[in-house]
Tab-separated table of C-alpha atoms and ligand atoms in Angstrom:
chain	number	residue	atom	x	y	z
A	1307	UNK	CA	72.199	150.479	111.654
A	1308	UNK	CA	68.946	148.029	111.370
A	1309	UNK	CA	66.166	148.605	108.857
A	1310	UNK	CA	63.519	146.939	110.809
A	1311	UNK	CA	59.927	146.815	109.713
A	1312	UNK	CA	57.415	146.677	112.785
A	1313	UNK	CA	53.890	145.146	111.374
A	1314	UNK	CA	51.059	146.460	113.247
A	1315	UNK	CA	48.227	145.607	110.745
A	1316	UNK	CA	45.290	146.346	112.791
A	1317	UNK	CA	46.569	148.948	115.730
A	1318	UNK	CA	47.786	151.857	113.946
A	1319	UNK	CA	50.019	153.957	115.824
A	1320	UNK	CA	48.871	157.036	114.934
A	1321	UNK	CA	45.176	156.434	115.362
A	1322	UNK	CA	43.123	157.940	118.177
A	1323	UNK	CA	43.681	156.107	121.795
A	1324	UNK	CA	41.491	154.495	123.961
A	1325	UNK	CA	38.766	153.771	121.880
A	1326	UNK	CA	37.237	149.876	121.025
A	1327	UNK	CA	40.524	148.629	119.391
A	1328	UNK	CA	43.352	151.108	120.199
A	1329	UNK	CA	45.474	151.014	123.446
A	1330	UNK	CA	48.403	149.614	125.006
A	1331	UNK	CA	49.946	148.138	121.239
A	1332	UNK	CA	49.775	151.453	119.569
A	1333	UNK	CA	51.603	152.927	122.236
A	1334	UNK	CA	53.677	150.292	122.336
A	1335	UNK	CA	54.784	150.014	118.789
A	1336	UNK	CA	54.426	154.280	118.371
A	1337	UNK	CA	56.943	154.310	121.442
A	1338	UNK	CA	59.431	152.027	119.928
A	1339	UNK	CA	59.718	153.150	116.813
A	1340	UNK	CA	60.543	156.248	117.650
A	1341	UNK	CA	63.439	155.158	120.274
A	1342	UNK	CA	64.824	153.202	117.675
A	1343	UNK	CA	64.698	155.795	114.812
A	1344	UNK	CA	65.972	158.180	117.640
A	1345	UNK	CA	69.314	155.757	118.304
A	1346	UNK	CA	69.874	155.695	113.891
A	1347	UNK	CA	67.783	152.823	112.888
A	1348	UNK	CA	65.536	152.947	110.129
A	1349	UNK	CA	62.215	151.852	111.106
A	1350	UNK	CA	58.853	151.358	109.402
A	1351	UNK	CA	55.485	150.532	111.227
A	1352	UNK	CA	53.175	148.682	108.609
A	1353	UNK	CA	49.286	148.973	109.151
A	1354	UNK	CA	46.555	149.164	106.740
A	1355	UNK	CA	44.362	152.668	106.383
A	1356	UNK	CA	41.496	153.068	108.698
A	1357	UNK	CA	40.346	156.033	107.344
A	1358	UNK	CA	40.453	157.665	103.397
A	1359	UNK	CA	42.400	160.544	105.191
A	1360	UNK	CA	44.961	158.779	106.298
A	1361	UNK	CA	48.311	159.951	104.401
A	1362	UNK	CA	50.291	157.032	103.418
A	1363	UNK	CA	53.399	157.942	104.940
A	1364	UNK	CA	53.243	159.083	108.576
A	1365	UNK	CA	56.682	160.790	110.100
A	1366	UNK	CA	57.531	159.681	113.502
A	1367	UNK	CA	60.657	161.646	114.055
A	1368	UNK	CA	63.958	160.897	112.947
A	1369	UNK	CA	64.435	157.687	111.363
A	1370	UNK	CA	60.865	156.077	111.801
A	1371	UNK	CA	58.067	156.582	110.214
A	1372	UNK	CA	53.970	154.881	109.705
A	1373	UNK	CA	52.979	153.207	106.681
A	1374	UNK	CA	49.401	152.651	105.781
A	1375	UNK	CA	49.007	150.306	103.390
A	1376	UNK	CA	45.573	149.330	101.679
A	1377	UNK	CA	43.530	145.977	103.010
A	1378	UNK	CA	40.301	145.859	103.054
A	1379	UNK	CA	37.047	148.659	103.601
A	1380	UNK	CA	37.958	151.342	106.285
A	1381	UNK	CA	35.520	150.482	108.853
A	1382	UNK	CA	36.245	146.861	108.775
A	1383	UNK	CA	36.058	145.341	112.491
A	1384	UNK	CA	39.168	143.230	113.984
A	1385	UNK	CA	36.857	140.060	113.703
A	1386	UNK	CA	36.705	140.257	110.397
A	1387	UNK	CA	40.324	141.547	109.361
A	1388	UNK	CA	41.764	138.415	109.235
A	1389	UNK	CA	40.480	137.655	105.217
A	1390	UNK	CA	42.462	140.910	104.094
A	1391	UNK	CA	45.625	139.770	105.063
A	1392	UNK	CA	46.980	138.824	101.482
A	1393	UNK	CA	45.932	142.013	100.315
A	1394	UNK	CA	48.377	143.455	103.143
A	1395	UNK	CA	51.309	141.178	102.102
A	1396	UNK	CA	50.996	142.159	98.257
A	1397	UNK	CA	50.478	145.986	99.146
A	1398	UNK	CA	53.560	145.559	101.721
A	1399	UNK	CA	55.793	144.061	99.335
A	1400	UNK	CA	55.243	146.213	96.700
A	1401	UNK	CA	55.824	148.875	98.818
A	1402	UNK	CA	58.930	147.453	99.711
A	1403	UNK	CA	60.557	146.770	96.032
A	1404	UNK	CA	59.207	150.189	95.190
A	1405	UNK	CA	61.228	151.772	98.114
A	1406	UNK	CA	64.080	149.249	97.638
A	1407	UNK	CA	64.631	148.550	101.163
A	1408	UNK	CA	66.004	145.229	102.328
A	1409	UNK	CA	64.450	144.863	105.974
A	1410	UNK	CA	67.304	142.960	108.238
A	1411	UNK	CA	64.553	142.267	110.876
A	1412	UNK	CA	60.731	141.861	111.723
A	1413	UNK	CA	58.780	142.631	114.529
A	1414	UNK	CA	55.015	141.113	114.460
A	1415	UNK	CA	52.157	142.834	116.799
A	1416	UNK	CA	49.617	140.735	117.463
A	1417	UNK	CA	48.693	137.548	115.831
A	1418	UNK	CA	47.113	138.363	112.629
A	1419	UNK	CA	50.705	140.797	112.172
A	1420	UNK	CA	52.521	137.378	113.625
A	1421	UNK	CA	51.134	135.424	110.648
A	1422	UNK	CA	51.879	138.393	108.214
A	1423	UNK	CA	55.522	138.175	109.839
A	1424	UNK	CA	55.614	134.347	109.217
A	1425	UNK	CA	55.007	134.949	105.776
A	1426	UNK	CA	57.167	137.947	105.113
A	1427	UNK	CA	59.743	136.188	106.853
A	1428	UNK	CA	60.425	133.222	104.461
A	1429	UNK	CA	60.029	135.340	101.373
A	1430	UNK	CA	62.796	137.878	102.825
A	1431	UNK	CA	64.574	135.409	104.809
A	1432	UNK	CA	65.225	137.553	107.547
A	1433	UNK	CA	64.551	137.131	111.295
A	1434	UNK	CA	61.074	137.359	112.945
A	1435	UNK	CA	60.237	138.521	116.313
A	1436	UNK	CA	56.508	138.086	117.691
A	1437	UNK	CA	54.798	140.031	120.269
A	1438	UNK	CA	51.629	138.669	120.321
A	1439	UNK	CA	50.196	141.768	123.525
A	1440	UNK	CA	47.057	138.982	124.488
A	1441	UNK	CA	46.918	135.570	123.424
A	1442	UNK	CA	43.339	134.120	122.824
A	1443	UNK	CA	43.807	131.043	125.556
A	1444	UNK	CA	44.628	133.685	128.306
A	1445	UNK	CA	41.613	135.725	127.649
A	1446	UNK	CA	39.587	132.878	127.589
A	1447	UNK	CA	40.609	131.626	131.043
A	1448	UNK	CA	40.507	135.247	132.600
A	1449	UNK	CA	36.449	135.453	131.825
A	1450	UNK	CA	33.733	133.655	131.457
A	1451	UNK	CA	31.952	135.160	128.526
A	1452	UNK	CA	34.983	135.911	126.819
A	1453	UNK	CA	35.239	134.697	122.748
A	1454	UNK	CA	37.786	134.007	120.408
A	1455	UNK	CA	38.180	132.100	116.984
A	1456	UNK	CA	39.689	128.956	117.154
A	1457	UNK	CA	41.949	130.385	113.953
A	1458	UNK	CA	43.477	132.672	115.943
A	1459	UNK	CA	44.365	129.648	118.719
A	1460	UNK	CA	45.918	127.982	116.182
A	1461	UNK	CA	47.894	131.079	113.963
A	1462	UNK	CA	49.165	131.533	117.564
A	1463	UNK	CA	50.664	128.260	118.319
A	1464	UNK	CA	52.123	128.229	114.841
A	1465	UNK	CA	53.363	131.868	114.838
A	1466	UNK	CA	55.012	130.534	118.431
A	1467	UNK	CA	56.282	127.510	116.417
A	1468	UNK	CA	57.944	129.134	113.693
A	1469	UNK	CA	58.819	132.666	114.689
A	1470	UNK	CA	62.453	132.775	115.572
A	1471	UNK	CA	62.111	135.151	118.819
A	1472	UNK	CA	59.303	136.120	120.886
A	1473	UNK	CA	58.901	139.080	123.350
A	1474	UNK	CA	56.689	139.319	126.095
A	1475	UNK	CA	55.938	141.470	129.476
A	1476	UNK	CA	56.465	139.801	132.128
A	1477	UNK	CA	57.698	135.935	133.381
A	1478	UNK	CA	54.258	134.714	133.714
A	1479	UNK	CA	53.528	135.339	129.743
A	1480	UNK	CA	56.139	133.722	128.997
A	1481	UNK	CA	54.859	130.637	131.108
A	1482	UNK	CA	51.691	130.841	129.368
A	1483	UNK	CA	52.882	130.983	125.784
A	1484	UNK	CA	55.309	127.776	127.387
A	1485	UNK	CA	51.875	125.663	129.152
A	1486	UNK	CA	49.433	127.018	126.800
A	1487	UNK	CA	50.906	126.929	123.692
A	1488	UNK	CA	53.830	124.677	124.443
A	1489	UNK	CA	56.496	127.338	122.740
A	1490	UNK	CA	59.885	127.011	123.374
A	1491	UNK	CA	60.870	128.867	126.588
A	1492	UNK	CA	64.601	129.416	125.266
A	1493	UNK	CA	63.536	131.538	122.330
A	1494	UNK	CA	61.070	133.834	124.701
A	1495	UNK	CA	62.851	137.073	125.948
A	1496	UNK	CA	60.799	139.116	128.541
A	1497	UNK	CA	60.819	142.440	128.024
A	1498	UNK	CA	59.077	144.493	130.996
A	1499	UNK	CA	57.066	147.520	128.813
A	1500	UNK	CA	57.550	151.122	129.516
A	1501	UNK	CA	56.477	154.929	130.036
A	1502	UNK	CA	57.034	157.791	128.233
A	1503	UNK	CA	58.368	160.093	131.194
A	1504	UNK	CA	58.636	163.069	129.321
A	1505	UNK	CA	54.788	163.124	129.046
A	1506	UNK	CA	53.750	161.923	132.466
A	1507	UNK	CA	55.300	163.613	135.158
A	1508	UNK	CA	53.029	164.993	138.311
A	1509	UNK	CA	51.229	168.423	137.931
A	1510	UNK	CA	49.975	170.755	140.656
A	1511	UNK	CA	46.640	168.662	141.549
A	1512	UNK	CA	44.579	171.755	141.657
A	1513	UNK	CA	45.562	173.344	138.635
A	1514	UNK	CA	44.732	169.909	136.740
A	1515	UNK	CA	41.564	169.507	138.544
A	1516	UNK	CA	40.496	173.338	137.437
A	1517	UNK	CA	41.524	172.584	134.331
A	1518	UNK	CA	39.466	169.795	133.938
A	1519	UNK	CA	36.651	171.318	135.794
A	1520	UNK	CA	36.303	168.867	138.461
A	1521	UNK	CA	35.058	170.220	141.573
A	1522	UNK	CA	34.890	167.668	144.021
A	1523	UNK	CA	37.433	166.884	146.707
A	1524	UNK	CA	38.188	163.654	146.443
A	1525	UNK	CA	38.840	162.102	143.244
A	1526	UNK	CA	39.134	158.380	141.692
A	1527	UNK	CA	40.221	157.523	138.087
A	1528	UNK	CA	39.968	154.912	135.250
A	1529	UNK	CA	41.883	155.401	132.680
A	1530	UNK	CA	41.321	152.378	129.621
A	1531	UNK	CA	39.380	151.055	126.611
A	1532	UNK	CA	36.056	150.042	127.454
A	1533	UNK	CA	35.397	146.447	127.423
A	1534	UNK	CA	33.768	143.646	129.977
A	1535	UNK	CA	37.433	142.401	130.358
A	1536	UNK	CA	38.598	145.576	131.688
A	1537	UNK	CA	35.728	145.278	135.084
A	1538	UNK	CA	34.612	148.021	135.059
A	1539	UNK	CA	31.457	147.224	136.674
A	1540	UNK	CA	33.609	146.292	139.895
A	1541	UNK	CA	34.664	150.343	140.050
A	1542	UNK	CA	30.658	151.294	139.860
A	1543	UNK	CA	29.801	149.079	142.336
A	1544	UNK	CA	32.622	149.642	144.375
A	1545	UNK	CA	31.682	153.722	144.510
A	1546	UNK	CA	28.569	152.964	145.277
A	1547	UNK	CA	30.020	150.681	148.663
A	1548	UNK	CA	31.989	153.858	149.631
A	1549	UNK	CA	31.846	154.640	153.797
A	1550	UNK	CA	31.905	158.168	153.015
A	1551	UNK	CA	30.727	158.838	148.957
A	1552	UNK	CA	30.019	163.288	149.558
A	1553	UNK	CA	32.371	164.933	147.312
A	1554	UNK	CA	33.614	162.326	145.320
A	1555	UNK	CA	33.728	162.169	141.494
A	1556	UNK	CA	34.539	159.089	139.785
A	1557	UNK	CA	36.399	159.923	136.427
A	1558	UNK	CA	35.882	157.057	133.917
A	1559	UNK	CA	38.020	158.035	130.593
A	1560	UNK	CA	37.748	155.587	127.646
A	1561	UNK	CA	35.731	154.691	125.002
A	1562	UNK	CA	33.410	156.769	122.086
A	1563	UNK	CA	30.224	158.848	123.440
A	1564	UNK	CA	28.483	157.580	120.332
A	1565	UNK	CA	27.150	154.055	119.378
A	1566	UNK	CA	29.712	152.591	122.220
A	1567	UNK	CA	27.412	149.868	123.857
A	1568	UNK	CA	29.520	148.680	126.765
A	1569	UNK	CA	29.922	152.527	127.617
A	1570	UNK	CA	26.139	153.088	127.402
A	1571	UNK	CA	26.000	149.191	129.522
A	1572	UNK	CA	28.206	150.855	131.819
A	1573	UNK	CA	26.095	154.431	132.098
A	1574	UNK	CA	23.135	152.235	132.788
A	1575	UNK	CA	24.947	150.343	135.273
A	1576	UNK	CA	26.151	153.626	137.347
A	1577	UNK	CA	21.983	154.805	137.747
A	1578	UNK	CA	20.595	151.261	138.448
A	1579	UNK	CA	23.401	151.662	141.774
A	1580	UNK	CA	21.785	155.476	142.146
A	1581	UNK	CA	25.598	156.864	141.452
A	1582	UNK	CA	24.795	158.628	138.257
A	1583	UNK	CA	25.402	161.750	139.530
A	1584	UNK	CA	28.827	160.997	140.799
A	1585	UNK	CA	30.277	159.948	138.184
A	1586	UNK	CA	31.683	161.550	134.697
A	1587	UNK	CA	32.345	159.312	131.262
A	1588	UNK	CA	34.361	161.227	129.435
A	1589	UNK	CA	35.009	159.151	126.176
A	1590	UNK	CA	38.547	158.380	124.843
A	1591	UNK	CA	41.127	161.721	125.280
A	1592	UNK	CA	44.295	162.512	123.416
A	1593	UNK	CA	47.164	160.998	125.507
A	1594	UNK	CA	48.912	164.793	126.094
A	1595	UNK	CA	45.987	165.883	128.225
A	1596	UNK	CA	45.476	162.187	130.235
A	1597	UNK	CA	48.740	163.864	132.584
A	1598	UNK	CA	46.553	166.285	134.026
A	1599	UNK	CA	44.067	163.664	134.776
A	1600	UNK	CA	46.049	161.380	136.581
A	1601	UNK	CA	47.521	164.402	138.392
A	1602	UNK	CA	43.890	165.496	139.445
A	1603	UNK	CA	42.926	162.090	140.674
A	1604	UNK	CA	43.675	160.740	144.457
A	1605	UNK	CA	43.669	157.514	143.282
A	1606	UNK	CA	43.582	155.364	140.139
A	1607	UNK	CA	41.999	152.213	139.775
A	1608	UNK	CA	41.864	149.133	137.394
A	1609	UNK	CA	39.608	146.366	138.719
A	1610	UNK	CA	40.705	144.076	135.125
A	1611	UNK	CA	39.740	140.728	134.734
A	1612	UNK	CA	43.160	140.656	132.994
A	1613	UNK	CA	45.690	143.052	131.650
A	1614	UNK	CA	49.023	141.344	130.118
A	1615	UNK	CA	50.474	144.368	131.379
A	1616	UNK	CA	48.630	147.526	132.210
A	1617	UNK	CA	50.347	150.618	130.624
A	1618	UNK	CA	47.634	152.951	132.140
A	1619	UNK	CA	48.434	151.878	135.595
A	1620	UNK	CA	51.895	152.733	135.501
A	1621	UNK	CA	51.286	156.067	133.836
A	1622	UNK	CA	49.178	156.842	136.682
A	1623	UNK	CA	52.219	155.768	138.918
A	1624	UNK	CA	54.480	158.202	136.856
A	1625	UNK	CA	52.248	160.974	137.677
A	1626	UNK	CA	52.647	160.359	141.457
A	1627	UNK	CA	49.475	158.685	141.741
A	1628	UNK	CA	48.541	155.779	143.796
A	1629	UNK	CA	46.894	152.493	142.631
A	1630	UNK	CA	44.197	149.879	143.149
A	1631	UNK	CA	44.331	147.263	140.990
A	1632	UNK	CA	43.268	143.571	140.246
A	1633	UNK	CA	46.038	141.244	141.254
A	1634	UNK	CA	46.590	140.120	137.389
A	1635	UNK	CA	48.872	139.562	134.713
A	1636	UNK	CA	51.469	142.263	134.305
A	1637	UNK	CA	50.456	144.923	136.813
A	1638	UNK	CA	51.761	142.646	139.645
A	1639	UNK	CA	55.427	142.991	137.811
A	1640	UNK	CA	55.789	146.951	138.922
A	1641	UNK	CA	53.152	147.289	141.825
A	1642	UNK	CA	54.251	146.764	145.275
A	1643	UNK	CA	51.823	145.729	148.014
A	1644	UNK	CA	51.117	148.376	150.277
A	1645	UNK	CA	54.072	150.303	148.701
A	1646	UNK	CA	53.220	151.988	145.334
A	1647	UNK	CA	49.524	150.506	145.662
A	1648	UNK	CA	47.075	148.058	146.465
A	1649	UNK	CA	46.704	144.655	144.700
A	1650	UNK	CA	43.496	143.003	144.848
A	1651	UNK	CA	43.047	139.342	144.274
A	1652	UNK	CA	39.482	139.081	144.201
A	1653	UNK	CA	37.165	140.342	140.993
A	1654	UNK	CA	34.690	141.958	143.698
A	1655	UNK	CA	33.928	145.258	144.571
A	1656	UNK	CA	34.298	145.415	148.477
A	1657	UNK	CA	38.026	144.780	148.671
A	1658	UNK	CA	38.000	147.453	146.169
A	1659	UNK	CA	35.997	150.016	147.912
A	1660	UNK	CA	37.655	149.019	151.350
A	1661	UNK	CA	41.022	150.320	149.836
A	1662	UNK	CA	39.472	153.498	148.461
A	1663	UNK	CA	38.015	154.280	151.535
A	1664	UNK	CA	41.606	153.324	153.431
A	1665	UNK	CA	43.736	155.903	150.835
A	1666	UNK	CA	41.098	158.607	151.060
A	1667	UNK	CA	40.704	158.764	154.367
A	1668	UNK	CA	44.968	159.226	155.044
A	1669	UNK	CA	46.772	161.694	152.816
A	1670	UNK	CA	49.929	160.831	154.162
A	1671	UNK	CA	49.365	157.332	153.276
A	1672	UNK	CA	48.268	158.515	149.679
A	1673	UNK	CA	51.202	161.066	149.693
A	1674	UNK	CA	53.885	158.614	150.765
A	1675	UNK	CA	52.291	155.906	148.442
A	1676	UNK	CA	52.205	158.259	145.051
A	1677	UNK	CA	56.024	159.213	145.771
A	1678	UNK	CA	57.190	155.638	145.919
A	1679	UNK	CA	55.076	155.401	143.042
A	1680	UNK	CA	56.500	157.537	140.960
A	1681	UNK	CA	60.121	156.346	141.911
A	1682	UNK	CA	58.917	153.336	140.593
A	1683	UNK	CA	58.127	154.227	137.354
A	1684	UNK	CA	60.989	156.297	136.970
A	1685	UNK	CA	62.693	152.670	136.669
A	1686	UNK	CA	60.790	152.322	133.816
A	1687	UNK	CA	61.545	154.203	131.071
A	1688	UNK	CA	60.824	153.214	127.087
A	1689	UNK	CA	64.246	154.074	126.311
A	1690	UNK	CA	65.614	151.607	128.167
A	1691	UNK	CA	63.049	148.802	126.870
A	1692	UNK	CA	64.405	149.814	123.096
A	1693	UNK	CA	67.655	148.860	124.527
A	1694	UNK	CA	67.222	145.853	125.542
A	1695	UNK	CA	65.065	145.395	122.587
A	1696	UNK	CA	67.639	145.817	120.455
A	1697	UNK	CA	70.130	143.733	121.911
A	1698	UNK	CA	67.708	140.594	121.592
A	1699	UNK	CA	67.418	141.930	117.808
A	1700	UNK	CA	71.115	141.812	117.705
A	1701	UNK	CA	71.874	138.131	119.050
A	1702	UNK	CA	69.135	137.143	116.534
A	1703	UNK	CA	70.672	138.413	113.569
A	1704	UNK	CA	73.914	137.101	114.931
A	1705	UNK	CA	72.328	133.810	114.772
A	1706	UNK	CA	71.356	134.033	111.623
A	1707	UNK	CA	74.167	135.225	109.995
A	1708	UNK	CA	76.115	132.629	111.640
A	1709	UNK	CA	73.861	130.282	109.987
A	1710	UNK	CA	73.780	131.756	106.410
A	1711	UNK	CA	77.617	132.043	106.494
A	1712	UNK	CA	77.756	127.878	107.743
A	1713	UNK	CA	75.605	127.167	105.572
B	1136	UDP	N1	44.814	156.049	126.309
B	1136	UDP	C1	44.692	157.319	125.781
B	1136	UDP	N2	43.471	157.917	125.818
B	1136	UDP	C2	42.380	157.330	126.358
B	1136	UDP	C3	42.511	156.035	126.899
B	1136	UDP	C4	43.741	155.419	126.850
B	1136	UDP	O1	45.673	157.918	125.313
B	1136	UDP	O2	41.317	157.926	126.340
B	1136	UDP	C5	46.147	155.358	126.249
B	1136	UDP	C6	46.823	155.258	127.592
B	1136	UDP	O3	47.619	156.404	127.839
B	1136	UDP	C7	47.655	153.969	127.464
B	1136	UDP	C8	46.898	153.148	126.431
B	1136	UDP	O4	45.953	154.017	125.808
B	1136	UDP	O5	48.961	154.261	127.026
B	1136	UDP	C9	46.182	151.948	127.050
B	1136	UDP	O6	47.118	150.985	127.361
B	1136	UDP	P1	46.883	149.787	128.403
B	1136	UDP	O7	48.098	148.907	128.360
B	1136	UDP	O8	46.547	150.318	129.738
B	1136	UDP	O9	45.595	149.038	127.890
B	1136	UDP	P2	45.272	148.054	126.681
B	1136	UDP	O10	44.574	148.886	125.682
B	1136	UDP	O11	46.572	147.555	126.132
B	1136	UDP	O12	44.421	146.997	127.240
């Protein structure tokens, strides 16, 4: 049995999903925590309060459980997190003597939790793992307009430098944490992500359609945060491109329906193109009810600038649902050509709408395309990612014990 603490100091993952700063690493870290309390590890997730309410200790299920620990004002924005990070260390290690728990093993998420991990690591000499979800350099090269601190750059490299494993998604993170960042490709493990399949499964379209009120024929989904990286635009203008637009709604779920300026951006965008009435914003939903959404939808789309994965695509997938995507980072790992989707290498919406207008026009095609789909993701399970998880975890400590007992 492991006593592993997971550090996920600004993606808490218990906090509402979809919205400016929650997504894919919440689910991530919420999903693995559980499968390794589940298998009799003891796990804690460290994150600092977002919110007064927040209870200090969350329950998971069996073996894992949330810690919010204190670091800074509530509302503070990721920018600006960085500053509170010794708060976060003292708070955490109290926290730990308090408890009296001796961690064996941390996993980082994200940079500012990779340079908590670097820190916590030498004090409790015990292995560090880094997942680092987007690097700063990658970003930068998938968009012009893009921004990130050079601190973060550099707590990267160093995090890279020092930590002594590091998980990504797919082969070509692992070449860009190599080119970029010049890490050392023998301590990188890739470690495809997964989906919870208990949750997304396909319903009866109609019934999920009726219960979402949707009364249009044809429907087309996006299912993400909402941020220029994520393109958005290319969907709206791609609608508006359709051959044949009558009775289609375009579902865009993501985001808050208050104060959320790229949503409002994005509104504005959808009546300059005269589409208004065709499509519906929804905000950000609780991830039980997103299953009916994918199920109501005849196609799901992500038109990113870059995803280092793309958990939303492959939910869609479990759901039986077919995909149109940008030919980018992670979601050209589990998407087959013509097969389980469409990948499209250009950041324009024409190829976009061609392929809507292809899959809506032929429901076999869209039928025989949402089963391979799902056969797909059935491949891709989060238990099995905790398992090989846990094996890297394992040869680590190995490692290290090797070392301590040499030494
Ligand atoms: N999600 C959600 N409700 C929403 C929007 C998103 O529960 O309104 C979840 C979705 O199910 C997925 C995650 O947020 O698991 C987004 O992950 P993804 O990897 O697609 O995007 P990221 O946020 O990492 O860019």
């Amino acid at each position: 049995m492991y006593r592993l603490a997971l550090l996920s100091f600004h993606g808490c993952p218990v906090a509402r999903l979809g919205e400016k700063d929650t997504g894919g690493m919440n689910v991530y870290v919420m999903q693995l925590a559980k499968e390794f309390g589940r298998r009799g590890h003891q796990v804690d997730v460290f994150t600092r309060y977002h919110d007064p309410l927040d209870p200090q200790i969350v329950e998971l299920g069996e073996g894992a459980r949330v810690v919010h620990l204190k670091a800074g004002p509530y509302d503070t924005t990721k920018q600006d997190l960085y500053q509170f990070i010794p708060e976060f260390l003292t708070a955490l290690d109290s926290f730990r003597s308090e408890q009296g728990i001796d961690y064996d093993l941390i996993h980082s998420h994200y940079w500012l939790s990779g340079s908590i991990g670097m820190a916590l690591s030498e004090d409790w000499d015990v292995p560090h793992v880094a997942t680092f979800h987007t690097l700063a350099k990658t970003k930068l090269r998938a968009r012009a307009g893009e921004q990130e601190s050079e601190v973060r750059t550099n707590i990267e490299r160093t995090v890279m430098q020092r930590a002594d494993g590091l998980v990504v998604s797919t082969e070509m993170e692992k070449d860009d944490l190599v080119k970029l960042y010049q890490a050392s490709r023998c301590r990188i493990k890739v470690v495809p992500a997964g989906v919870d399949l208990e949750l997304f499964y396909p319903r009866g379209k109609d019934d999920a359609k009726q219960k979402l009120g949707i009364q249009e024929n044809r429907v087309i989904l996006y299912v993400g945060r909402i941020e220029p990286l994520k393109g958005i635009d290319i969907l709206l203008k791609a609608v508006a491109l359709l051959e044949d637009p009558a009775d289609t709604r375009l579902v865009i779920v993501g985001g808050s329906l208050e104060d959320d300026l790229e949503l409002e951006r994005l509104k504005g965008l959808s009546e300059t193109l005269g589409i208004q009435e065709k499509v519906t914003f929804t905000g950000s939903v609780p991830q039980g009810i997103l299953p009916d959404f994918y199920s109501a939808a005849d196609v799901f789309v992500l038109p990113s600038y870059y995803e280092s994965f793309g958990l939303v695509a492959l939910e869609a997938m479990a759901c039986g649902t077919p995909v149109v995507v940008s030919r980018v980072g992670g979601l050209k790992t589990f998407i087959k050509q013509g097969e389980t989707g469409y990948l499209i290498p250009w950041r324009c919406p024409e190829p976009f709408a061609q392929r809507l207008d292809i899959l809506m026009a032929n429901p076999d095609l869209k039928e025989s395309m949402g089963k391979a789909a799902r056969a797909q993701a059935l491949e891709m399970s989060w238990s099995g990612v905790a398992d090989r998880l846990l094996d890297f975890y394992s040869d680590l400590l190995a490692e290290s014990w090797v070392s301590v007992a040499g030494a």
